[in-house]
Amino acid sequence: MSSLISNSIGILPTGALGVSFFYHLTKQLTQLDDHVYFIERRGSVSADSLKQSGKIAIATPQGIQSIPTDTILKPDLLTCYRSGFLPEVVLVCPNPDQLLNVITTLVELLVLIEEQEKLLQPATSFPLFVFCSNGIYFQRFRQIFIEKIEEATLFGRLPDLWPSTMPQIVCRFLRGVTIQTGLREGSGSETIYRPGVSRGRTQIAGGDASTRERCCQVLAGRGGWFEEASSSSATRLEFDKALVNLVCNLLGQIWAIDSGGNFKALTVKDILESSHEIRMRELVYQVFRVGQMVKVYDLQEDFEVIFTQVIETCREHADHIPSSLQWLDLNLRLGTLKPQMTPTEAWLIEPLIRYAKASGLKDAANYFQKLKAELVEKLTLATDRNS
């Protein structure tokens, strides 16, 4: 089989975040040269719809640009391998609740590589996988990845990869914590993707120094804003990003819906009003406490410094309407809103509840449970108001 295609980038799948990456990695769609392309997520209904429509519609400052799917949409990872066009780097960007299926596919890819050419040099046959979906999940999913490999070994689908080959494989499992924005409107063949106009920074963590460096080299070489994290701790980056997401997106949704279920799109500047400071401070403090217990934040770290950093990061996007509020607005207009958290918020709140309980922080766990209930209550009001 052929080696990985050097300096090529696959984006899995075609979603709001993935299309935003595609938009900027192709220099606003002006450099479509088959070195940046989408990869289907196995079993994806939206991918089938896009193939049937024959195009992907992307909103640009010049208007809607339709790109033929047969030029930028490749089959699933296993088919890509069999056809000889696996990319060197894959940006994994589905909803967080779809990531476990992706991990299963990665192990199946390893099995296929072993069957075809033996897993002696993973660097030449197994891409760098950068998990970019929002949430706090990296350590857990990396462990699941290892467990699934061990299970494949137990059933004879893979040889024993310890002690030399397994570290080479696991170090290609990376985390990309991003502030890149993007939005998807509509569904099926009517879908229009609206990428963030500006590039957002993505920090690469996990793996080892050489894989992080090579990953950033490939991605930055295409014009993306990708940087190697100063610390290799993916979970620290996840917690830092979670603080911003929870303040802007989760609290933003709660404040955007009034007691009568009426919705008003708020900018980050609106969310950061001084009248909201007490609640923002409480939220950041509870996450900070949990982070200290799981060794993400040092016991000596100053909460005030962390809180100030969160607010300053939010202020950098003062005029932006947070993605969850854009999603909420869209679903209200389409009449498709449901009284439940999105996977993005769920994969922030649920891990925090789990970590709080495991750390004996019952009050913190109760706080996050009540916050979750408050959000669902507001979404219920908005759903009922709109029905």
Coordinates of C-alpha atoms in Angstrom, one line a residue:
M1 CA 0.0 0.0 0.0
S2 CA 1.1 3.6 -0.6
S3 CA 2.3 5.8 2.3
L4 CA 0.5 8.8 3.7
I5 CA 0.1 11.7 1.3
S6 CA 2.7 14.2 2.6
N7 CA 1.4 17.6 3.6
S8 CA -2.2 16.6 3.0
I9 CA -5.1 17.3 5.4
G10 CA -8.3 15.4 5.8
I11 CA -11.3 16.9 7.7
L12 CA -13.7 14.5 9.2
P13 CA -16.6 15.1 8.7
T14 CA -18.3 18.0 6.8
G15 CA -19.7 19.9 9.7
A16 CA -19.8 23.5 10.8
L17 CA -16.3 23.4 12.4
G18 CA -14.9 21.2 9.7
V19 CA -16.1 23.5 6.9
S20 CA -14.6 26.5 8.8
F21 CA -11.2 24.7 8.9
F22 CA -11.6 23.9 5.2
Y23 CA -12.4 27.5 4.3
H24 CA -9.2 28.8 5.9
L25 CA -6.9 26.0 5.0
T26 CA -7.8 26.6 1.3
K27 CA -7.2 30.3 1.6
Q28 CA -10.9 31.2 1.5
L29 CA -11.6 28.5 -1.1
T30 CA -9.0 29.9 -3.6
Q31 CA -6.6 27.0 -3.3
L32 CA -8.6 23.8 -4.0
D33 CA -5.7 21.5 -5.0
D34 CA -6.8 18.1 -3.6
H35 CA -4.5 18.4 -0.6
V36 CA -7.3 19.5 1.7
Y37 CA -10.5 17.5 1.6
F38 CA -13.3 16.1 3.7
I39 CA -13.5 12.5 4.8
E40 CA -16.9 10.8 5.4
R41 CA -17.8 9.7 8.9
R42 CA -19.1 6.1 8.5
G43 CA -22.9 5.9 8.7
S44 CA -23.3 9.6 8.3
V45 CA -26.7 10.6 6.9
S46 CA -25.6 14.2 6.2
A47 CA -22.7 12.8 4.0
D48 CA -25.2 10.8 2.0
S49 CA -27.3 13.9 1.5
L50 CA -24.3 15.9 0.3
K51 CA -23.3 13.3 -2.2
Q52 CA -26.8 13.1 -3.5
S53 CA -27.0 16.9 -3.9
G54 CA -23.6 16.9 -5.6
K55 CA -22.4 20.0 -3.9
I56 CA -21.4 21.7 -0.6
A57 CA -22.7 25.2 -0.2
I58 CA -20.4 27.6 1.7
A59 CA -21.3 31.2 2.4
T60 CA -18.5 33.7 1.7
P61 CA -18.3 37.5 1.7
Q62 CA -18.9 37.3 -2.0
G63 CA -22.0 35.1 -1.7
I64 CA -22.8 31.4 -1.6
Q65 CA -20.2 29.3 -3.3
S66 CA -21.1 25.7 -4.3
I67 CA -18.3 23.2 -4.6
P68 CA -18.8 19.8 -6.3
T69 CA -18.6 17.1 -3.7
D70 CA -16.8 14.7 -6.0
T71 CA -13.8 17.1 -5.9
I72 CA -13.5 17.5 -2.1
L73 CA -15.4 14.7 -0.4
K74 CA -13.6 11.4 0.1
P75 CA -15.0 8.1 1.4
D76 CA -14.5 6.9 5.0
L77 CA -11.0 6.3 6.4
L78 CA -10.9 2.6 5.6
T79 CA -11.8 3.2 1.9
C80 CA -9.3 6.0 1.8
Y81 CA -6.6 3.6 2.9
R82 CA -7.6 0.9 0.4
S83 CA -7.6 3.5 -2.3
G84 CA -4.2 4.9 -1.4
F85 CA -5.0 8.4 -0.4
L86 CA -4.9 8.6 3.4
P87 CA -3.9 12.2 4.4
E88 CA -0.9 12.9 6.7
V89 CA -3.1 14.8 9.2
V90 CA -6.8 14.3 10.0
L91 CA -8.8 17.0 11.8
V92 CA -11.6 15.1 13.7
C93 CA -14.5 17.5 14.1
P94 CA -17.9 15.7 14.7
N95 CA -20.2 16.3 17.5
P96 CA -18.6 15.0 20.8
D97 CA -21.2 12.3 21.1
Q98 CA -20.0 10.8 17.7
L99 CA -16.3 10.6 18.7
L100 CA -16.5 7.1 20.1
N101 CA -17.6 5.7 16.7
V102 CA -14.6 7.5 15.2
I103 CA -12.3 5.9 17.7
T104 CA -13.7 2.5 16.7
T105 CA -12.9 3.3 13.1
L106 CA -9.3 4.2 14.0
V107 CA -8.8 0.8 15.5
E108 CA -10.4 -0.9 12.5
L109 CA -7.9 1.1 10.4
L110 CA -5.0 -0.2 12.4
V111 CA -6.3 -3.8 11.9
L112 CA -6.5 -3.2 8.1
I113 CA -3.0 -1.7 8.0
E114 CA -1.7 -4.8 9.9
E115 CA -3.4 -7.1 7.5
Q116 CA -2.0 -5.3 4.4
E117 CA 1.5 -4.3 5.4
K118 CA 2.2 -4.9 9.1
L119 CA 2.3 -2.1 11.7
L120 CA 6.0 -1.8 11.8
Q121 CA 6.2 2.0 11.1
P122 CA 3.0 3.7 12.1
A123 CA 4.4 7.1 11.0
T124 CA 4.2 6.0 7.3
S125 CA 0.7 4.5 7.4
F126 CA -1.3 5.9 10.3
P127 CA -2.2 9.6 10.1
L128 CA -1.9 12.2 12.9
F129 CA -5.4 12.5 14.3
V130 CA -6.3 15.8 15.9
F131 CA -9.5 15.8 17.9
C132 CA -11.0 19.3 17.6
S133 CA -14.5 18.9 18.9
N134 CA -15.4 20.9 22.0
G135 CA -15.5 19.2 25.4
I136 CA -13.5 17.7 28.2
Y137 CA -12.7 14.2 27.0
F138 CA -9.2 13.7 25.7
Q139 CA -7.7 11.6 28.5
R140 CA -10.8 9.4 28.7
F141 CA -11.0 8.8 24.9
R142 CA -7.2 8.2 24.6
Q143 CA -7.6 5.5 27.3
I144 CA -10.6 4.0 25.4
F145 CA -8.5 4.0 22.2
I146 CA -5.8 2.0 24.0
E147 CA -8.3 -0.4 25.5
K148 CA -9.9 -1.0 22.0
I149 CA -6.4 -1.8 20.6
E150 CA -5.8 -4.2 23.5
E151 CA -9.2 -5.8 22.8
A152 CA -8.3 -6.3 19.2
T153 CA -5.0 -7.9 20.3
L154 CA -6.9 -10.2 22.7
F155 CA -9.1 -11.5 19.8
G156 CA -6.1 -11.9 17.5
R157 CA -6.9 -9.0 15.1
L158 CA -3.7 -7.2 16.1
P159 CA -0.4 -8.5 17.3
D160 CA 1.0 -7.5 20.7
L161 CA 2.2 -3.9 20.0
W162 CA 4.1 -3.4 23.2
P163 CA 6.7 -2.1 24.0
S164 CA 7.8 -0.4 20.8
T165 CA 4.9 0.1 18.4
M166 CA 2.1 1.1 20.8
P167 CA 3.8 4.4 21.9
Q168 CA 4.3 5.3 18.2
I169 CA 0.6 4.8 17.6
V170 CA -0.7 6.6 20.7
C171 CA 1.5 9.6 20.2
R172 CA -0.4 10.2 16.9
F173 CA -3.6 10.7 18.9
L174 CA -3.6 14.5 19.4
R175 CA -5.9 17.2 20.8
G176 CA -6.7 20.4 19.0
V177 CA -8.3 23.0 21.3
T178 CA -9.8 25.6 19.0
I179 CA -11.6 28.9 19.1
Q180 CA -12.5 28.6 15.4
T181 CA -16.1 29.6 14.8
G182 CA -18.6 28.3 12.2
L183 CA -22.3 27.7 11.7
R184 CA -24.5 25.3 9.8
E185 CA -27.9 26.3 8.5
G186 CA -30.5 23.9 7.2
S187 CA -30.2 20.2 6.6
G188 CA -29.8 17.7 3.8
S189 CA -29.3 19.2 0.4
E190 CA -30.4 22.6 1.6
T191 CA -27.5 22.9 4.1
I192 CA -25.5 26.1 3.9
Y193 CA -22.2 26.3 5.9
R194 CA -21.1 29.7 7.2
P195 CA -17.5 29.6 8.3
G196 CA -16.1 32.1 10.7
V197 CA -14.8 35.1 8.7
S198 CA -11.6 35.2 10.8
R199 CA -9.1 32.4 11.5
G200 CA -9.4 31.1 15.0
R201 CA -6.3 29.8 16.9
T202 CA -6.1 26.1 17.5
Q203 CA -3.6 24.8 20.0
I204 CA -2.2 21.3 19.5
A205 CA -1.5 19.1 22.6
G206 CA -1.0 15.5 23.5
G207 CA 1.3 13.1 21.6
D208 CA 5.0 14.0 21.8
A209 CA 7.1 17.0 20.7
S210 CA 7.9 15.7 17.3
T211 CA 4.3 14.8 16.4
R212 CA 2.9 18.1 17.6
E213 CA 5.6 20.0 15.7
R214 CA 5.0 18.1 12.5
C215 CA 1.2 18.5 12.8
C216 CA 1.5 22.3 13.3
Q217 CA 4.0 22.5 10.4
V218 CA 1.5 20.8 8.0
L219 CA -1.5 22.8 9.1
A220 CA 0.2 26.2 9.4
G221 CA 1.8 25.5 6.0
R222 CA -1.7 25.7 4.5
G223 CA -2.4 29.0 6.2
G224 CA -4.2 27.8 9.3
W225 CA -3.6 29.3 12.7
F226 CA -2.3 26.2 14.5
E227 CA 0.2 26.4 17.3
E228 CA 2.0 23.8 19.5
A229 CA 0.7 24.2 23.1
S230 CA 3.3 25.5 25.5
S231 CA 2.2 22.7 27.8
S232 CA 1.5 19.2 26.4
S233 CA -1.4 18.8 28.9
A234 CA -4.5 18.5 26.7
T235 CA -6.8 18.4 29.7
R236 CA -5.4 21.8 31.0
L237 CA -6.3 23.3 27.6
E238 CA -9.7 21.7 27.7
F239 CA -10.5 23.2 31.1
D240 CA -9.2 26.6 30.0
K241 CA -11.4 26.5 26.9
A242 CA -14.3 25.0 28.9
L243 CA -14.3 28.1 31.1
V244 CA -14.8 30.4 28.0
N245 CA -17.4 28.1 26.5
L246 CA -19.4 27.8 29.7
V247 CA -19.4 31.6 30.3
C248 CA -20.3 32.6 26.7
N249 CA -22.4 29.7 25.5
L250 CA -24.0 28.1 28.5
L251 CA -24.7 31.2 30.7
G252 CA -25.3 33.1 27.4
Q253 CA -28.2 30.8 26.5
I254 CA -29.7 31.2 30.0
W255 CA -29.5 35.0 29.9
A256 CA -30.7 35.1 26.3
I257 CA -34.1 33.5 27.2
D258 CA -36.3 35.5 29.5
S259 CA -38.9 34.1 31.9
G260 CA -41.5 34.1 29.2
G261 CA -39.4 32.1 26.8
N262 CA -38.6 35.0 24.6
F263 CA -35.1 34.9 23.0
K264 CA -32.7 37.7 22.3
A265 CA -29.4 37.1 20.6
L266 CA -26.6 38.4 22.9
T267 CA -23.1 39.4 21.9
V268 CA -20.2 38.4 24.2
K269 CA -20.2 42.1 25.3
D270 CA -23.8 41.7 26.4
I271 CA -23.0 38.6 28.3
L272 CA -20.0 40.2 30.1
E273 CA -22.2 43.0 31.6
S274 CA -21.2 43.8 35.2
S275 CA -24.6 42.6 36.5
H276 CA -23.6 39.1 35.4
E277 CA -20.2 39.1 37.2
I278 CA -21.3 37.3 40.3
R279 CA -22.7 34.3 38.4
M280 CA -19.7 34.2 36.0
R281 CA -17.3 34.3 38.9
E282 CA -19.2 31.4 40.7
L283 CA -19.1 29.3 37.5
V284 CA -15.4 29.8 36.9
Y285 CA -14.6 29.2 40.6
Q286 CA -16.5 25.8 40.6
V287 CA -14.7 24.7 37.5
F288 CA -11.4 25.9 39.0
R289 CA -12.0 23.8 42.2
V290 CA -12.6 20.7 40.2
G291 CA -9.6 21.4 38.0
Q292 CA -7.4 21.6 41.1
M293 CA -8.7 18.3 42.4
V294 CA -7.8 16.5 39.1
K295 CA -4.4 18.2 39.0
V296 CA -5.2 20.4 36.0
Y297 CA -4.6 23.5 38.1
D298 CA -2.0 23.7 40.8
L299 CA -3.1 24.2 44.4
Q300 CA -1.0 27.3 44.5
E301 CA -2.6 28.9 41.4
D302 CA -4.4 32.2 41.9
F303 CA -8.1 32.0 41.1
E304 CA -8.3 35.7 40.4
V305 CA -5.6 35.3 37.7
I306 CA -7.6 32.5 36.1
F307 CA -10.8 34.5 36.2
T308 CA -9.2 37.6 34.7
Q309 CA -7.8 35.5 31.9
V310 CA -11.2 34.0 31.1
I311 CA -12.8 37.5 30.9
E312 CA -10.0 38.9 28.8
T313 CA -10.2 36.0 26.4
C314 CA -14.0 36.5 26.1
R315 CA -13.5 40.3 25.5
E316 CA -11.3 39.5 22.5
H317 CA -14.6 38.5 20.8
A318 CA -16.8 41.2 22.2
D319 CA -19.0 41.7 19.1
H320 CA -19.4 37.9 18.4
I321 CA -22.6 36.1 19.1
P322 CA -21.6 32.8 20.7
S323 CA -22.1 29.7 18.5
S324 CA -24.6 28.1 20.8
L325 CA -26.8 31.3 20.7
Q326 CA -26.5 31.3 16.9
W327 CA -27.6 27.7 17.0
L328 CA -30.5 28.5 19.3
D329 CA -31.6 31.4 17.1
L330 CA -31.5 29.2 14.0
N331 CA -33.5 26.4 15.5
L332 CA -36.1 28.8 16.9
R333 CA -36.6 30.2 13.4
L334 CA -36.8 26.8 11.9
G335 CA -39.1 25.5 14.6
T336 CA -36.7 22.6 15.4
L337 CA -35.6 23.5 18.9
K338 CA -35.7 20.8 21.5
P339 CA -35.6 21.3 25.3
Q340 CA -32.2 19.6 25.7
M341 CA -28.6 20.6 25.9
T342 CA -26.5 20.3 22.7
P343 CA -23.7 17.7 22.7
T344 CA -21.2 20.5 23.1
E345 CA -22.6 21.7 26.5
A346 CA -23.2 18.1 27.6
W347 CA -19.6 17.2 27.0
L348 CA -18.6 20.1 29.3
I349 CA -21.1 19.7 32.1
E350 CA -21.2 15.9 32.4
P351 CA -17.4 15.4 32.7
L352 CA -17.3 18.2 35.3
I353 CA -20.1 16.4 37.3
R354 CA -18.2 13.1 37.1
Y355 CA -14.9 14.7 38.2
A356 CA -16.6 16.6 41.0
K357 CA -18.2 13.4 42.4
A358 CA -15.0 11.4 42.0
S359 CA -13.1 14.2 43.9
G360 CA -15.7 14.3 46.8
L361 CA -16.8 17.8 45.8
K362 CA -20.5 17.2 46.3
D363 CA -21.4 20.9 46.4
A364 CA -19.6 21.4 43.0
A365 CA -21.5 18.4 41.5
N366 CA -24.8 19.8 42.8
Y367 CA -23.9 23.2 41.3
F368 CA -23.3 21.8 37.9
Q369 CA -26.5 19.6 38.1
K370 CA -28.5 22.7 38.9
L371 CA -26.9 24.7 36.1
K372 CA -27.8 21.9 33.7
A373 CA -31.4 21.9 34.9
E374 CA -31.6 25.7 34.7
L375 CA -30.5 25.6 31.0
V376 CA -32.9 22.8 30.1
E377 CA -35.7 24.8 31.9
K378 CA -34.9 27.9 29.8
L379 CA -34.8 25.8 26.6
T380 CA -38.2 24.3 27.5
L381 CA -39.6 27.8 27.9
A382 CA -38.3 28.9 24.5
T383 CA -39.6 25.7 22.9
D384 CA -43.1 26.1 24.4
R385 CA -43.1 29.8 23.4
N386 CA -42.2 29.0 19.9
S387 CA -44.6 26.1 19.4

